[in-house]
Short mmCIF file of C-alpha atoms and ligand atoms in Angstrom, two decimals:
data_model
loop_
_atom_site.label_atom_id
_atom_site.label_comp_id
_atom_site.label_asym_id
_atom_site.label_seq_id
_atom_site.Cartn_x
_atom_site.Cartn_y
_atom_site.Cartn_z
CA UNK P 1 -10.60 -54.53 117.25
CA UNK P 2 -10.12 -57.99 118.74
CA UNK P 3 -13.17 -60.16 119.16
CA UNK P 4 -14.43 -60.64 122.72
CA UNK P 5 -12.93 -63.74 124.46
CA UNK P 6 -15.00 -66.83 124.04
CA UNK P 7 -16.65 -68.20 127.10
CA UNK P 8 -18.52 -71.39 128.40
CA UNK P 9 -22.26 -71.15 128.29
CA UNK P 10 -22.53 -71.54 132.11
CA UNK P 11 -20.51 -72.67 135.11
CA UNK P 12 -22.06 -76.12 134.86
CA UNK P 13 -20.77 -76.42 131.34
CA UNK P 14 -17.38 -75.44 132.46
CA UNK P 15 -17.50 -78.07 135.34
CA UNK P 16 -18.64 -80.79 132.88
CA UNK P 17 -15.95 -79.88 130.44
CA UNK P 18 -13.30 -79.85 133.25
CA UNK P 19 -14.54 -83.23 134.33
CA UNK P 20 -14.44 -84.39 130.73
CA UNK P 21 -10.76 -83.44 130.59
CA UNK P 22 -9.88 -85.08 133.80
CA UNK P 23 -11.71 -88.30 133.17
CA UNK P 24 -9.65 -90.00 130.66
CA UNK P 25 -7.57 -93.04 129.98
CA UNK P 26 -5.89 -92.50 133.30
CA UNK P 27 -8.99 -93.21 135.27
CA UNK P 28 -9.93 -96.31 133.32
CA UNK P 29 -6.73 -98.10 132.57
CA UNK P 30 -4.22 -96.53 134.87
CA UNK P 31 -5.77 -95.97 138.29
CA UNK P 32 -6.97 -99.57 138.93
CA UNK P 33 -3.62 -100.97 138.62
CA UNK P 34 -1.79 -98.18 140.39
CA UNK P 35 -4.07 -98.76 143.35
CA UNK P 36 -3.84 -102.55 143.21
CA UNK P 37 0.02 -102.36 143.06
CA UNK P 38 0.15 -99.65 145.81
CA UNK P 39 -1.48 -101.71 148.47
CA UNK P 40 -5.05 -102.24 147.37
CA UNK P 41 -7.37 -100.90 149.94
CA UNK P 42 -4.35 -99.35 151.84
CA UNK P 43 -3.66 -97.25 148.87
CA UNK P 44 -6.61 -95.00 149.78
CA UNK P 45 -4.51 -93.34 152.39
CA UNK P 46 -1.68 -92.13 150.05
CA UNK P 47 -4.23 -91.46 147.33
CA UNK P 48 -6.34 -89.20 149.47
CA UNK P 49 -3.19 -87.50 150.90
CA UNK P 50 -2.10 -86.85 147.34
CA UNK P 51 -5.51 -85.56 146.29
CA UNK P 52 -6.03 -83.21 149.24
CA UNK P 53 -2.41 -82.04 149.58
CA UNK P 54 -1.36 -81.67 145.99
CA UNK P 55 -4.08 -82.43 143.44
CA UNK P 56 -6.82 -80.12 144.69
CA UNK P 57 -4.32 -77.36 145.66
CA UNK P 58 -2.80 -77.47 142.22
CA UNK P 59 -6.08 -77.48 140.52
CA UNK P 60 -6.98 -74.28 142.44
CA UNK P 61 -3.61 -72.85 141.35
CA UNK P 62 -4.37 -73.48 137.74
CA UNK P 63 -7.83 -72.08 138.11
CA UNK P 64 -6.56 -68.97 139.81
CA UNK P 65 -3.93 -68.28 137.12
CA UNK P 66 -6.35 -68.79 134.22
CA UNK P 67 -9.20 -66.88 135.77
CA UNK P 68 -7.19 -64.02 137.17
CA UNK P 69 -5.16 -63.44 134.02
CA UNK P 70 -7.79 -64.56 131.65
CA UNK P 71 -5.71 -66.04 128.81
CA UNK P 72 -4.35 -69.21 127.35
CA UNK P 73 -1.31 -70.55 129.15
CA UNK P 74 1.36 -68.24 127.49
CA UNK P 75 -0.80 -65.21 127.77
CA UNK P 76 -1.90 -65.92 131.35
CA UNK P 77 1.80 -66.52 132.46
CA UNK P 78 2.92 -63.34 130.41
CA UNK P 79 0.38 -61.08 132.16
CA UNK P 80 1.71 -62.43 135.47
CA UNK P 81 5.17 -61.53 134.36
CA UNK P 82 6.73 -60.98 130.91
CA UNK P 83 9.51 -63.44 131.69
CA UNK P 84 7.10 -66.20 132.73
CA UNK P 85 5.68 -66.60 129.13
CA UNK P 86 7.90 -69.67 128.33
CA UNK P 87 6.17 -71.62 131.05
CA UNK P 88 2.89 -71.30 129.04
CA UNK P 89 4.58 -72.43 125.82
CA UNK P 90 6.22 -75.35 127.50
CA UNK P 91 2.76 -76.55 128.58
CA UNK P 92 1.51 -75.88 125.14
CA UNK P 93 4.29 -78.13 123.62
CA UNK P 94 3.66 -80.85 126.14
CA UNK P 95 0.09 -80.78 124.88
CA UNK P 96 1.26 -81.03 121.30
CA UNK P 97 3.09 -84.22 122.13
CA UNK P 98 0.26 -85.73 124.05
CA UNK P 99 -2.29 -84.88 121.48
CA UNK P 100 -0.45 -86.64 118.66
CA UNK P 101 -0.49 -90.04 120.66
CA UNK P 102 -3.70 -89.58 122.60
CA UNK P 103 -5.58 -89.50 119.23
CA UNK P 104 -3.90 -92.85 118.23
CA UNK P 105 -5.25 -94.71 121.38
CA UNK P 106 -8.70 -93.27 120.68
CA UNK P 107 -8.52 -94.68 117.19
CA UNK P 108 -7.48 -98.10 118.44
CA UNK P 109 -10.29 -98.05 120.99
CA UNK P 110 -12.69 -97.16 118.25
CA UNK P 111 -11.57 -100.08 116.21
CA UNK P 112 -11.88 -102.43 119.21
CA UNK P 113 -15.39 -101.28 119.80
CA UNK P 114 -16.20 -102.52 116.40
CA UNK P 115 -14.12 -105.68 116.75
CA UNK P 116 -15.81 -106.51 120.12
CA UNK P 117 -19.14 -106.79 118.51
CA UNK P 118 -17.90 -109.64 116.27
CA UNK P 119 -14.92 -111.06 118.30
CA UNK P 120 -12.82 -110.32 115.25
CA UNK P 121 -9.68 -111.33 116.97
CA UNK P 122 -10.73 -115.04 117.31
CA UNK P 123 -10.89 -116.30 120.85
CA UNK P 124 -7.57 -117.39 122.27
CA UNK P 125 -5.69 -115.26 119.87
CA UNK P 126 -6.02 -111.85 121.62
CA UNK P 127 -2.31 -111.18 122.17
CA UNK P 128 -1.23 -111.85 118.62
CA UNK P 129 -4.22 -110.30 117.09
CA UNK P 130 -3.31 -106.92 118.69
CA UNK P 131 0.49 -106.92 118.00
CA UNK P 132 0.63 -108.77 114.74
CA UNK P 133 -2.71 -108.62 112.98
CA UNK P 134 -3.91 -105.22 114.04
CA UNK P 135 -0.80 -103.03 114.65
CA UNK P 136 1.59 -105.14 112.42
CA UNK P 137 4.34 -104.20 114.98
CA UNK P 138 7.85 -104.25 113.79
CA UNK P 139 10.92 -104.05 116.04
CA UNK P 140 12.62 -100.56 115.91
CA UNK P 141 15.92 -102.08 116.65
CA UNK P 142 15.63 -103.93 113.30
CA UNK P 143 13.66 -101.69 111.09
CA UNK P 144 14.31 -98.26 112.54
CA UNK P 145 11.32 -95.94 112.55
CA UNK P 146 9.12 -97.33 109.82
CA UNK P 147 6.84 -95.59 107.41
CA UNK P 148 4.83 -98.65 106.39
CA UNK P 149 1.32 -97.58 106.52
CA UNK P 150 -1.16 -99.73 108.52
CA UNK P 151 -4.73 -98.89 107.19
CA UNK P 152 -6.77 -100.40 109.91
CA UNK P 153 -5.02 -97.87 112.27
CA UNK P 154 -4.66 -95.04 109.83
CA UNK P 155 -8.29 -94.80 108.75
CA UNK P 156 -9.93 -94.64 112.09
CA UNK P 157 -7.18 -92.09 113.14
CA UNK P 158 -8.39 -89.85 110.19
CA UNK P 159 -11.91 -90.13 111.46
CA UNK P 160 -10.92 -89.24 115.07
CA UNK P 161 -9.04 -86.21 113.81
CA UNK P 162 -11.95 -85.02 111.60
CA UNK P 163 -14.27 -85.38 114.46
CA UNK P 164 -12.24 -83.34 116.94
CA UNK P 165 -11.31 -80.77 114.38
CA UNK P 166 -15.02 -80.30 113.84
CA UNK P 167 -15.69 -80.01 117.63
CA UNK P 168 -12.71 -77.50 117.91
CA UNK P 169 -13.77 -75.35 114.97
CA UNK P 170 -17.21 -74.76 116.56
CA UNK P 171 -15.58 -72.90 119.45
CA UNK P 172 -15.80 -73.07 123.24
CA UNK P 173 -19.47 -72.85 123.62
CA UNK P 174 -20.88 -74.56 120.69
CA UNK P 175 -18.06 -77.05 120.20
CA UNK P 176 -16.26 -78.00 123.43
CA UNK P 177 -19.08 -77.20 125.77
CA UNK P 178 -21.70 -79.02 123.75
CA UNK P 179 -19.60 -82.00 123.05
CA UNK P 180 -19.05 -82.46 126.79
CA UNK P 181 -22.71 -81.97 127.44
CA UNK P 182 -23.55 -84.85 125.15
CA UNK P 183 -20.56 -87.15 125.83
CA UNK P 184 -20.21 -86.99 129.60
CA UNK P 185 -23.67 -88.14 130.46
CA UNK P 186 -23.37 -90.87 127.76
CA UNK P 187 -20.06 -91.95 129.22
CA UNK P 188 -21.42 -92.05 132.83
CA UNK P 189 -24.37 -94.25 131.80
CA UNK P 190 -22.26 -96.60 129.71
CA UNK P 191 -19.77 -96.78 132.58
CA UNK P 192 -22.41 -97.53 135.23
CA UNK P 193 -23.93 -100.40 133.10
CA UNK P 194 -20.44 -101.76 132.41
CA UNK P 195 -19.54 -101.77 136.17
CA UNK P 196 -22.83 -103.37 137.16
CA UNK P 197 -22.54 -106.00 134.47
CA UNK P 198 -19.00 -106.92 135.37
CA UNK P 199 -20.11 -107.34 138.98
CA UNK P 200 -22.26 -110.17 137.86
CA UNK P 201 -19.44 -112.11 136.20
CA UNK P 202 -18.49 -115.25 137.89
CA UNK P 203 -15.23 -114.68 139.88
CA UNK P 204 -15.98 -110.90 140.28
CA UNK P 205 -15.87 -111.17 144.09
CA UNK P 206 -12.38 -112.61 143.85
CA UNK P 207 -11.26 -109.64 141.70
CA UNK P 208 -12.80 -107.14 144.18
CA UNK P 209 -11.10 -108.98 147.05
CA UNK P 210 -7.67 -108.55 145.26
CA UNK P 211 -8.49 -104.93 144.59
CA UNK P 212 -9.56 -103.92 148.05
CA UNK P 213 -7.52 -106.20 150.28
CA UNK P 214 -5.32 -103.87 152.19
CA UNK P 215 -1.56 -104.42 152.15
CA UNK P 216 -0.57 -102.00 154.93
CA UNK P 217 3.19 -102.69 154.39
CA UNK P 218 2.93 -100.86 151.13
CA UNK P 219 2.51 -97.59 153.06
CA UNK P 220 6.12 -97.92 154.27
CA UNK P 221 7.32 -97.76 150.75
CA UNK P 222 8.20 -94.30 149.40
CA UNK P 223 7.57 -95.53 145.84
CA UNK P 224 3.88 -96.07 146.60
CA UNK P 225 3.57 -92.49 147.84
CA UNK P 226 5.42 -91.28 144.85
CA UNK P 227 3.04 -93.18 142.51
CA UNK P 228 0.01 -91.67 144.32
CA UNK P 229 1.27 -88.18 143.70
CA UNK P 230 2.33 -88.89 140.25
CA UNK P 231 -1.05 -90.32 139.41
CA UNK P 232 -2.92 -87.47 140.86
CA UNK P 233 -1.15 -84.90 138.79
CA UNK P 234 -1.93 -86.76 135.65
CA UNK P 235 -5.36 -87.75 136.55
CA UNK P 236 -6.62 -84.17 137.41
CA UNK P 237 -4.99 -82.77 134.31
CA UNK P 238 -3.14 -80.17 136.38
CA UNK P 239 0.01 -78.39 134.99
CA UNK P 240 -0.87 -79.04 131.42
CA UNK P 241 -2.21 -75.56 130.88
CA UNK P 242 -5.62 -77.14 130.48
CA UNK P 243 -7.33 -75.81 133.64
CA UNK P 244 -5.61 -72.50 132.97
CA UNK P 245 -7.14 -72.27 129.55
CA UNK P 246 -10.65 -73.57 130.51
CA UNK P 247 -10.97 -71.29 133.49
CA UNK P 248 -10.08 -68.34 131.28
CA UNK P 249 -13.51 -68.94 129.63
CA UNK P 250 -15.33 -68.47 132.91
CA UNK P 251 -17.30 -65.42 133.75
CA UNK P 252 -15.65 -62.99 136.20
CA UNK P 253 -17.92 -63.72 139.12
CA UNK P 254 -17.43 -67.49 139.51
CA UNK P 255 -17.01 -69.78 142.48
CA UNK P 256 -13.71 -71.24 141.50
CA UNK P 257 -12.80 -73.46 144.39
CA UNK P 258 -16.36 -74.91 144.72
CA UNK P 259 -16.13 -75.92 141.06
CA UNK P 260 -12.63 -77.45 141.62
CA UNK P 261 -13.97 -79.53 144.43
CA UNK P 262 -16.72 -80.92 142.22
CA UNK P 263 -14.24 -81.74 139.44
CA UNK P 264 -11.81 -83.30 141.70
CA UNK P 265 -14.28 -85.59 143.52
CA UNK P 266 -16.09 -86.43 140.21
CA UNK P 267 -12.68 -87.54 138.81
CA UNK P 268 -11.93 -89.77 141.83
CA UNK P 269 -15.36 -91.13 141.79
CA UNK P 270 -14.83 -92.27 138.18
CA UNK P 271 -11.51 -93.80 139.14
CA UNK P 272 -12.81 -95.83 142.00
CA UNK P 273 -15.72 -97.07 139.95
CA UNK P 274 -13.29 -98.06 137.17
CA UNK P 275 -11.20 -99.92 139.73
CA UNK P 276 -14.25 -101.96 140.73
CA UNK P 277 -15.27 -102.63 137.18
CA UNK P 278 -11.83 -103.63 135.97
CA UNK P 279 -11.05 -105.83 138.84
CA UNK P 280 -14.31 -107.58 138.81
CA UNK P 281 -13.65 -108.34 135.09
CA UNK P 282 -10.05 -109.41 135.85
CA UNK P 283 -11.49 -111.65 138.61
CA UNK P 284 -13.60 -113.32 136.16
CA UNK P 285 -10.66 -113.72 133.80
CA UNK P 286 -8.57 -115.27 136.48
CA UNK P 287 -11.25 -117.78 137.30
CA UNK P 288 -11.74 -118.68 133.69
CA UNK P 289 -8.07 -119.31 133.27
CA UNK P 290 -7.57 -121.17 136.56
CA UNK P 291 -5.16 -118.61 137.85
CA UNK P 292 -5.25 -115.93 140.63
CA UNK P 293 -5.91 -112.33 140.03
CA UNK P 294 -2.19 -111.38 140.53
CA UNK P 295 -1.54 -113.55 137.38
CA UNK P 296 -3.85 -111.44 135.18
CA UNK P 297 -3.65 -107.89 136.74
CA UNK P 298 -2.26 -105.37 134.32
CA UNK P 299 -2.80 -101.90 133.15
CA UNK P 300 -2.49 -99.55 130.06
CA UNK P 301 -2.33 -101.05 126.68
CA UNK P 302 -2.05 -104.57 128.03
CA UNK P 303 -5.19 -104.25 130.01
CA UNK P 304 -7.23 -102.61 127.34
CA UNK P 305 -6.14 -104.36 124.15
CA UNK P 306 -5.27 -107.83 125.48
CA UNK P 307 -6.87 -108.61 128.81
CA UNK P 308 -10.16 -106.99 127.98
CA UNK P 309 -10.48 -108.66 124.51
CA UNK P 310 -9.85 -112.03 126.44
CA UNK P 311 -12.70 -111.21 128.84
CA UNK P 312 -14.87 -110.34 125.94
CA UNK P 313 -14.16 -113.66 124.37
CA UNK P 314 -14.88 -115.59 127.42
CA UNK P 315 -17.76 -113.99 129.22
CA UNK P 316 -21.38 -114.51 128.51
CA UNK P 317 -22.52 -111.31 126.80
CA UNK P 318 -18.89 -110.50 126.29
CA UNK P 319 -19.60 -108.36 123.21
CA UNK P 320 -21.63 -105.97 125.22
CA UNK P 321 -18.95 -105.61 127.83
CA UNK P 322 -16.48 -105.00 124.98
CA UNK P 323 -18.60 -102.37 123.29
CA UNK P 324 -19.26 -100.55 126.55
CA UNK P 325 -15.66 -100.70 127.69
CA UNK P 326 -14.15 -99.48 124.38
CA UNK P 327 -16.84 -97.07 123.77
CA UNK P 328 -16.18 -95.62 127.21
CA UNK P 329 -12.41 -95.31 126.32
CA UNK P 330 -13.39 -93.51 123.11
CA UNK P 331 -15.66 -90.96 124.80
CA UNK P 332 -13.42 -90.49 127.72
CA UNK P 333 -10.55 -90.00 125.43
CA UNK P 334 -12.27 -87.59 123.10
CA UNK P 335 -13.28 -85.24 125.90
CA UNK P 336 -9.72 -85.24 127.13
CA UNK P 337 -8.17 -84.80 123.64
CA UNK P 338 -10.27 -81.66 123.01
CA UNK P 339 -9.09 -80.15 126.20
CA UNK P 340 -5.46 -80.77 125.14
CA UNK P 341 -6.08 -79.23 121.76
CA UNK P 342 -7.75 -76.23 123.21
CA UNK P 343 -4.56 -75.36 125.08
CA UNK P 344 -2.73 -75.12 121.73
CA UNK P 345 -5.53 -73.42 119.85
CA UNK P 346 -6.11 -70.83 122.46
CA UNK P 347 -2.41 -70.11 122.80
CA UNK P 348 -2.06 -69.32 119.12
CA UNK P 349 -5.33 -67.43 118.93
CA UNK P 350 -4.12 -65.27 121.64
CA UNK P 351 -0.65 -64.74 120.40
CA UNK P 352 -1.61 -64.19 116.73
CA UNK P 353 -5.13 -62.79 117.06
CA UNK P 354 -6.49 -65.22 114.61
CA UNK P 355 -10.08 -66.44 114.44
CA UNK P 356 -11.26 -69.65 115.73
CA UNK P 357 -11.60 -71.71 112.54
CA UNK P 358 -8.37 -70.64 110.98
CA UNK P 359 -6.37 -71.34 114.20
CA UNK P 360 -8.01 -74.73 114.54
CA UNK P 361 -7.16 -75.75 111.05
CA UNK P 362 -3.60 -74.51 111.25
CA UNK P 363 -3.03 -76.29 114.63
CA UNK P 364 -4.85 -79.48 113.89
CA UNK P 365 -3.89 -80.36 110.38
CA UNK P 366 -0.18 -80.51 111.12
CA UNK P 367 -0.80 -82.44 114.29
CA UNK P 368 -3.04 -84.83 112.47
CA UNK P 369 -0.42 -85.35 109.81
CA UNK P 370 2.32 -85.95 112.25
CA UNK P 371 0.13 -88.35 114.18
CA UNK P 372 -0.60 -90.25 110.97
CA UNK P 373 2.92 -90.35 109.94
CA UNK P 374 4.38 -91.62 113.17
CA UNK P 375 1.51 -93.75 114.57
CA UNK P 376 -0.21 -95.45 111.68
CA UNK P 377 3.04 -97.30 110.86
CA UNK P 378 4.39 -100.55 112.17
CA UNK P 379 6.66 -98.93 114.78
CA UNK P 380 3.74 -96.97 116.41
CA UNK P 381 3.72 -98.69 119.73
CA UNK P 382 7.46 -98.13 120.53
CA UNK P 383 7.13 -94.54 119.72
CA UNK P 384 4.02 -94.06 121.60
CA UNK P 385 5.37 -95.89 124.69
CA UNK P 386 8.59 -93.84 124.85
CA UNK P 387 6.95 -90.51 124.22
CA UNK P 388 4.46 -91.12 126.83
CA UNK P 389 6.91 -92.15 129.49
CA UNK P 390 9.28 -89.18 128.98
CA UNK P 391 6.78 -86.51 128.55
CA UNK P 392 5.07 -87.58 131.68
CA UNK P 393 8.38 -87.88 133.71
CA UNK P 394 10.21 -84.88 132.48
CA UNK P 395 7.56 -82.72 130.76
CA UNK P 396 4.64 -82.45 132.99
CA UNK P 397 6.54 -83.04 136.33
CA UNK P 398 9.20 -80.52 135.33
CA UNK P 399 6.86 -77.77 134.18
CA UNK P 400 4.76 -78.14 137.25
CA UNK P 401 7.86 -77.92 139.41
CA UNK P 402 9.32 -74.82 137.62
CA UNK P 403 5.85 -73.12 137.65
CA UNK P 404 5.24 -73.50 141.36
CA UNK P 405 8.72 -72.29 142.11
CA UNK P 406 8.56 -69.31 139.79
CA UNK P 407 5.06 -68.22 140.92
CA UNK P 408 5.68 -68.73 144.55
CA UNK P 409 9.26 -67.89 145.07
CA UNK P 410 10.29 -65.58 142.28
CA UNK P 411 7.08 -63.67 141.49
CA UNK P 412 5.56 -63.93 144.91
CA UNK P 413 2.13 -64.21 143.33
CA UNK P 414 0.51 -66.62 145.93
CA UNK P 415 -1.01 -63.85 148.11
CA UNK P 416 -2.66 -62.33 145.08
CA UNK P 417 -3.83 -65.58 143.82
CA UNK P 418 -5.28 -66.46 147.18
CA UNK P 419 -7.11 -63.28 147.22
CA UNK P 420 -8.45 -63.83 143.74
CA UNK P 421 -9.62 -67.37 144.78
CA UNK P 422 -11.37 -66.08 147.85
CA UNK P 423 -13.17 -63.24 146.11
CA UNK P 424 -16.16 -65.37 144.97
CA UNK P 425 -15.40 -68.88 146.11
CA UNK P 426 -17.43 -70.97 148.59
CA UNK P 427 -14.39 -72.77 149.85
CA UNK P 428 -11.76 -70.21 151.21
CA UNK P 429 -8.02 -70.88 150.91
CA UNK P 430 -5.31 -69.35 153.04
CA UNK P 431 -1.96 -70.17 154.53
CA UNK P 432 -2.28 -73.91 154.33
CA UNK P 433 -2.82 -73.58 150.46
CA UNK P 434 0.16 -71.26 150.27
CA UNK P 435 2.35 -73.82 152.03
CA UNK P 436 1.08 -76.69 149.99
CA UNK P 437 1.77 -75.00 146.70
CA UNK P 438 4.96 -73.17 147.75
CA UNK P 439 6.64 -75.92 149.83
CA UNK P 440 5.09 -79.30 149.61
CA UNK P 441 4.45 -79.31 145.84
CA UNK P 442 8.03 -78.29 144.98
CA UNK P 443 9.31 -81.07 147.31
CA UNK P 444 7.12 -83.76 145.98
CA UNK P 445 7.61 -82.81 142.31
CA UNK P 446 11.40 -82.44 142.84
CA UNK P 447 11.51 -85.93 144.33
CA UNK P 448 9.54 -87.40 141.48
CA UNK P 449 11.61 -85.79 139.00
CA UNK P 450 14.91 -86.87 140.39
CA UNK P 451 13.96 -90.39 141.01
CA UNK P 452 12.56 -90.59 137.45
CA UNK P 453 15.78 -89.17 136.16
CA UNK P 454 17.89 -91.66 138.03
CA UNK P 455 15.75 -94.53 136.81
CA UNK P 456 15.81 -93.62 133.17
CA UNK P 457 19.62 -92.88 133.14
CA UNK P 458 20.34 -96.19 134.90
CA UNK P 459 18.54 -98.35 132.35
CA UNK P 460 17.57 -97.71 128.80
CA UNK P 461 13.94 -97.29 128.81
CA UNK P 462 11.91 -100.29 127.72
CA UNK P 463 14.98 -101.87 126.32
CA UNK P 464 14.92 -99.68 123.14
CA UNK P 465 18.02 -98.88 121.31
CA UNK P 466 19.74 -95.66 122.58
CA UNK P 467 19.33 -93.71 119.35
CA UNK P 468 15.73 -94.27 119.63
CA UNK P 469 15.42 -93.18 123.31
CA UNK P 470 17.66 -90.20 122.29
CA UNK P 471 15.30 -89.04 119.74
CA UNK P 472 11.84 -89.77 120.97
CA UNK P 473 12.71 -89.57 124.79
CA UNK P 474 15.52 -87.18 125.79
CA UNK P 475 15.59 -85.33 122.40
CA UNK P 476 11.86 -84.67 122.54
CA UNK P 477 11.95 -83.40 126.17
CA UNK P 478 14.84 -81.05 125.51
CA UNK P 479 13.30 -79.81 122.14
CA UNK P 480 10.20 -78.73 124.06
CA UNK P 481 12.02 -76.45 126.28
CA UNK P 482 14.04 -74.94 123.47
CA UNK P 483 10.99 -74.30 121.26
CA UNK P 484 9.18 -72.81 124.20
CA UNK P 485 11.96 -70.30 124.61
CA UNK P 486 11.86 -69.55 120.92
CA UNK P 487 8.05 -69.03 120.78
CA UNK P 488 8.21 -66.64 123.84
CA UNK P 489 10.79 -64.55 121.86
CA UNK P 490 8.42 -64.12 118.98
CA UNK P 491 6.55 -60.87 119.05
CA UNK P 492 2.77 -60.83 119.84
CA UNK P 493 0.74 -59.99 116.78
CA UNK P 494 -0.78 -56.63 116.26
CA UNK P 495 -4.13 -58.14 116.64
CA UNK P 496 -3.12 -60.33 119.49
CA UNK P 497 -5.42 -60.70 122.50
CA UNK P 498 -2.55 -59.64 124.74
CA UNK P 499 -3.59 -56.09 125.65
CA UNK P 500 -7.06 -55.43 124.83
CA UNK P 501 -9.38 -57.96 126.45
CA UNK P 502 -12.07 -55.75 127.78
CA UNK P 503 -12.64 -57.92 130.83
CA UNK P 504 -8.91 -58.34 131.89
N1 LIG W 601 -6.53 -86.57 133.13
C1 LIG W 601 -6.55 -87.53 132.08
C2 LIG W 601 -6.72 -88.92 132.53
O1 LIG W 601 -6.95 -89.17 133.67
C3 LIG W 601 -5.40 -87.50 131.27
C4 LIG W 601 -5.12 -86.22 130.54
C5 LIG W 601 -3.89 -85.70 130.46
C6 LIG W 601 -6.15 -85.54 130.01
C7 LIG W 601 -3.68 -84.63 129.81
C8 LIG W 601 -5.90 -84.51 129.28
C9 LIG W 601 -4.78 -84.00 129.24
O2 LIG W 601 -6.62 -89.83 131.73
NA1 NA W 602 -8.27 -88.43 135.46
#
């Protein structure tokens, strides 16, 4: 007898957890710069178009699949059609890759929360401190992939893994649900204080001007539109199997589209707030250094681990800004990481019929070990950078493209999914939704995939040696597809959840 499928305590816990997954590093360190680069205030137009025509429709698509077929990604796709199971495993494997490096960034941010309190890096030395003192970076072209252990990265990484393993082992309701109930309100409060505080920094107005000043010409550039769509997919965590998995833990009678709208707008709200906070702080930094905002605007690792420490060094009350900023990265990151891990844990639980704790340990311990082995060494940053770029461009985009084509054009499931969504939902979907999923989404995703491919073939990514890109870039992407096919070929365990969920 298989145990009953786990469930969230209530729809609100589900919504909060879905927001917890969506709000992540992307909102804080990616969106502000994407918007700034893509026309500032004018970027609102491609952004809203991407949100309304692709992000939200795909969110509904994921919810519909997970809730209708009530399973982890592989099980849900398998129940849709036996031959569709590899799509689910492909998503699971993408989550494996992301999990091993997402944990690393959380560990860095945790250390920087600590460093901020005492300005460990020494003012004026932020760049060297990050690469040389903290990461002890070595050049992959010279040393290959190193195994030299860097304790100040490795030790917080162990702590992060222990924490998330603990949360995962407690299960959907007591672990994931409760962690989000605690962390998300905390994150919101910290974030609000951070944004208000940064607005009072001298030079903040300049930063906001730079962020919001509309550059209408950007709208004529297709690359700007592409970046808006690319950002929205990542930001809403669609096509990762996450929303499929989470919505499988919802009660039968649930307003799916209403929930989706709340999640999508909460995520956007966070991004815009982050844009304001980040650019206010960059405005301060520009003023302090006597340059303009364009000279200091950046994103990702450079923003978080070099620009922000500089701001922390220079601002009055900088340590508080640093603790709030890095603390926010940690909390936003943890709630996203547990959603990524849940995709993997749920998939194996379903396929093998194992219990929660056993599956959690069997999934998480190897991931933690791989994450330690690759990323607490001196070549961490090159591996992380490459894996991230390739899994985004050819993992997520590709699986989303194949999924919408298979579901819409081969399996003709959109009418059934529409009907499922409309059964309980406050916001009805219809022909427009089917067109957006079946036609617009494949076109946009296809375009993004092909342009990404051309770009990465034309020029070796990041200037890394080709053997390195071959292994951690192309090799990894191809391996995911092959392993997904292999896993689909394995038989479902006798105690698997495949057949006997009483509510399916
Ligand atoms: N949506 C998250 C963000 O905006 C990123 C993420 C991707 C989270 C994949 C979970 C899984 O940062
Ligand atoms: Na997001």
